[in-house]
Protein backbone atom coordinates (compact mmCIF):
# COMPACT_ATOMS: atom_id res chain seq x y z
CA UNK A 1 0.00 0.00 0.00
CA UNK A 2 2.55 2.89 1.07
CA UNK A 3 4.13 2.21 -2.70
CA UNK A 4 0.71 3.04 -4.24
CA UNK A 5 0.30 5.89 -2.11
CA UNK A 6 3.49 6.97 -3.04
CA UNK A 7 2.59 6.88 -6.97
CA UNK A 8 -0.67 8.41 -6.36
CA UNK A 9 0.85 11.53 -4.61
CA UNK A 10 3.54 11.68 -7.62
CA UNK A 11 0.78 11.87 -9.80
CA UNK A 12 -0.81 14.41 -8.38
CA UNK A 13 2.18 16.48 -7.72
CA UNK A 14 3.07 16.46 -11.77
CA UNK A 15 -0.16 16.71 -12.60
CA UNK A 16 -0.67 19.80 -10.24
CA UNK A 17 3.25 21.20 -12.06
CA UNK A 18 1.98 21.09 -15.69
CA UNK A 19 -1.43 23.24 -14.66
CA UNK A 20 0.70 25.38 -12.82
CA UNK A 21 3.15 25.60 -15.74
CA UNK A 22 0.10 26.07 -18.33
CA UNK A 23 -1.56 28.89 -16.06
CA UNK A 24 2.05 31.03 -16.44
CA UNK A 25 2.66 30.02 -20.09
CA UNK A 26 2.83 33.20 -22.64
CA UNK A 27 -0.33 34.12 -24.30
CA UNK A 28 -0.19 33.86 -28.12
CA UNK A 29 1.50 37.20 -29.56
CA UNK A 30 -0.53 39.67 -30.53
CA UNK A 31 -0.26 42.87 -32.95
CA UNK A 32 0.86 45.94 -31.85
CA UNK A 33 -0.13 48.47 -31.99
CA UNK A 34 -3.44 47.73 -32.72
CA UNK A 35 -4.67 51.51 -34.18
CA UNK A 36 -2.88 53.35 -36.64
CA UNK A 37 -3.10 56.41 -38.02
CA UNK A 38 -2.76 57.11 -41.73
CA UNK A 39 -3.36 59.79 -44.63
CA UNK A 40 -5.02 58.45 -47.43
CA UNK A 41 -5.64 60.16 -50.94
CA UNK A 42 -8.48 58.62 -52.90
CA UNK A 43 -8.49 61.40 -55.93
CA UNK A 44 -12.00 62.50 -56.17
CA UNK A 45 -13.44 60.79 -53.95
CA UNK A 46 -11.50 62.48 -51.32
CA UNK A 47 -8.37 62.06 -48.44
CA UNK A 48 -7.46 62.79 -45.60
CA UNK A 49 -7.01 61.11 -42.13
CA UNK A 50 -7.74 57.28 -41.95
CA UNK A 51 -7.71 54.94 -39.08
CA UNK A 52 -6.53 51.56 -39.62
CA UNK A 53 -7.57 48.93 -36.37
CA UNK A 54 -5.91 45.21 -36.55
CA UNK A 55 -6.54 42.34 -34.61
CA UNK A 56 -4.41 38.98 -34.60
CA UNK A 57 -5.02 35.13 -33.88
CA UNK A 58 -2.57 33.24 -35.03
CA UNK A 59 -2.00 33.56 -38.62
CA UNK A 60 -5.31 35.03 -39.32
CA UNK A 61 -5.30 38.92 -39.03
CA UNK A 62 -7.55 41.63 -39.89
CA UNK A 63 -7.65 45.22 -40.72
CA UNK A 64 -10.41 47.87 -40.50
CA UNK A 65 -10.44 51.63 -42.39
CA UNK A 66 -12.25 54.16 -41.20
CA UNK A 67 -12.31 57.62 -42.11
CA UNK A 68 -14.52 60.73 -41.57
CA UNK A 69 -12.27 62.72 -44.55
CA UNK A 70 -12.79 59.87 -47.34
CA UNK A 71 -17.25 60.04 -47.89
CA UNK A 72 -19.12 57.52 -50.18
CA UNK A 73 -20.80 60.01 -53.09
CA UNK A 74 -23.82 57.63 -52.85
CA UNK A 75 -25.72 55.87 -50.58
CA UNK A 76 -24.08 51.92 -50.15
CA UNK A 77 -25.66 48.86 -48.93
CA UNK A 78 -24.13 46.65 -46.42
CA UNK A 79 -21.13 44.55 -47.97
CA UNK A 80 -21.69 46.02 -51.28
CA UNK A 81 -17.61 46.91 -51.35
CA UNK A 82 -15.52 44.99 -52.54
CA UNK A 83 -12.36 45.92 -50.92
CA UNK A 84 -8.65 44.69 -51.06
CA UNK A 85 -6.15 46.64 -48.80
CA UNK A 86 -2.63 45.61 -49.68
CA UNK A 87 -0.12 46.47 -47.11
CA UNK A 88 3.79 47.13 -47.39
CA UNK A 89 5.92 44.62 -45.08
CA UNK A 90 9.02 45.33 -44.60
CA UNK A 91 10.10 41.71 -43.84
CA UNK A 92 9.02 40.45 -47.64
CA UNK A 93 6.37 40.49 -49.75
CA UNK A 94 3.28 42.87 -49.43
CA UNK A 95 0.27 40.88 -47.30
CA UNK A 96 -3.27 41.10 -48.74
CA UNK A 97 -6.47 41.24 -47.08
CA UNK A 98 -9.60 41.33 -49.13
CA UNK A 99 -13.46 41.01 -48.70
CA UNK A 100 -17.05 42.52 -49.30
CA UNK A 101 -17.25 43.49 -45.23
CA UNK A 102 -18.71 47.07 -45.01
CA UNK A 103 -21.53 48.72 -42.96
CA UNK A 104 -24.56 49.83 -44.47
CA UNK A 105 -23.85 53.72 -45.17
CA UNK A 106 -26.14 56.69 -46.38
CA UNK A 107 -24.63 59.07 -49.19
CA UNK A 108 -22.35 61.56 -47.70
CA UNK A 109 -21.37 59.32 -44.86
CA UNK A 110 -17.99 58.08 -43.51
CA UNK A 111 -16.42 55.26 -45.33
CA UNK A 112 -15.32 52.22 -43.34
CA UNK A 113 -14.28 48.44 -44.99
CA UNK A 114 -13.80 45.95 -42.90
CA UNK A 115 -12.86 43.42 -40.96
CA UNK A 116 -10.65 42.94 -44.09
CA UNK A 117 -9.01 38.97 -43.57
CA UNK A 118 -5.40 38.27 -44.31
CA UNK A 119 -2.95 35.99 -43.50
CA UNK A 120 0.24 37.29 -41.40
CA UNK A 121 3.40 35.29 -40.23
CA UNK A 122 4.97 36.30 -36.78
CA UNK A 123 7.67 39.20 -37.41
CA UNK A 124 5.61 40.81 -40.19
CA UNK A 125 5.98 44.56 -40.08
CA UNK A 126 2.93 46.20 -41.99
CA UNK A 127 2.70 49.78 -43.22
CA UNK A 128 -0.23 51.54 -45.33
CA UNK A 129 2.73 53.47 -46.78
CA UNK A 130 3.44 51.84 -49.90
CA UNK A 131 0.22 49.87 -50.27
CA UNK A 132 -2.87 50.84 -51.05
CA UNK A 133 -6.49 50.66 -50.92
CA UNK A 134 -8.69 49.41 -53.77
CA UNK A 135 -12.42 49.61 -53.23
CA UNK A 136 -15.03 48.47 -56.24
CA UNK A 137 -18.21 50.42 -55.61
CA UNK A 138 -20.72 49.99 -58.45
CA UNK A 139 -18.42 49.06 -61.13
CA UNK A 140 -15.92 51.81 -60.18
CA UNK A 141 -12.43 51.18 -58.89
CA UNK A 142 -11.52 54.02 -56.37
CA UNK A 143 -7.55 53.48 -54.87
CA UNK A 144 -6.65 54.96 -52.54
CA UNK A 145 -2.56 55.54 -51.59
CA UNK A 146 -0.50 57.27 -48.44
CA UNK A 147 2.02 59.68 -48.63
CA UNK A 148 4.01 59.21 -45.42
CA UNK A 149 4.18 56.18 -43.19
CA UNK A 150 1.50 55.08 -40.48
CA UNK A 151 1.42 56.99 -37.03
CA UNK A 152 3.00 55.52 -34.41
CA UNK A 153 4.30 52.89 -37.07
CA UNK A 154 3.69 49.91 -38.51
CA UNK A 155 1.58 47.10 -37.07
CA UNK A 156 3.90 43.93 -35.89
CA UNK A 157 2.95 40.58 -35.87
């Protein structure tokens, strides 16, 4: 009996060890920082200040635009643009995200696209400047570009 006793408290004591070694692990990384700031010129359909919101899990990101200086000329049903924000990473090749994700907005209003989903690898450094944003609204392809990097810099992964 004392031998089985003996096992039983072993047990317990690893078992208690790896819960305690789970409940200090790291939490996955996430992006930071997770709003940017840019200046986006669209041509006619106007510029100006943008802000750019990401979110990580994993590999899967997203990004969000939304500016008060860039208006929709006519009134848009929800997910009705089709949106692909390319962004420039300055540890290789420009990351994509793409989608039909936008809020239901009345003519004059405030343009936002997203959740935009992309695909990000950890040490990814993304910057609006040098990308762009191309958004499809009835037939018509409006890109926008930056002339001056994000504020307070990219968004890490």
């Amino acid at each position: 009996m004392p031998m089985k006793r003996i096992a039983t408290g072993a047990a317990l004591a690893a078992g208690a060890l790896a819960a305690t070694a789970l409940a200090f692990a790291p939490t996955a990384a996430a992006v930071t920082p997770t709003t940017a700031t840019v200046t986006a010129s669209c041509g006619i359909f106007g510029g100006g200040t943008a802000t750019l919101t990401a979110t990580q899990s994993g590999t899967s990101a997203t990004l969000t635009l939304t500016s008060s200086a860039i208006t929709t000329p006519l009134a848009l049903s929800a997910n009705s643009i089709a949106s692909t924000l390319t962004m420039a990473n300055s540890a290789g090749s420009n990351v994509v995200f793409s989608g039909t994700v936008n809020p239901a907005m009345s003519a004059g209003s405030a343009v936002t696209v997203g959740p935009l989903p992309g695909t990000v690898a950890s040490g990814d450094s993304l910057d609006f400047y040098g990308g762009s944003l191309k958004m499809v609204i009835f037939g018509i392809t409006v890109t926008c570009t930056s002339s001056a990097a994000q504020s307070p810099g990219p968004f890490v992964f």
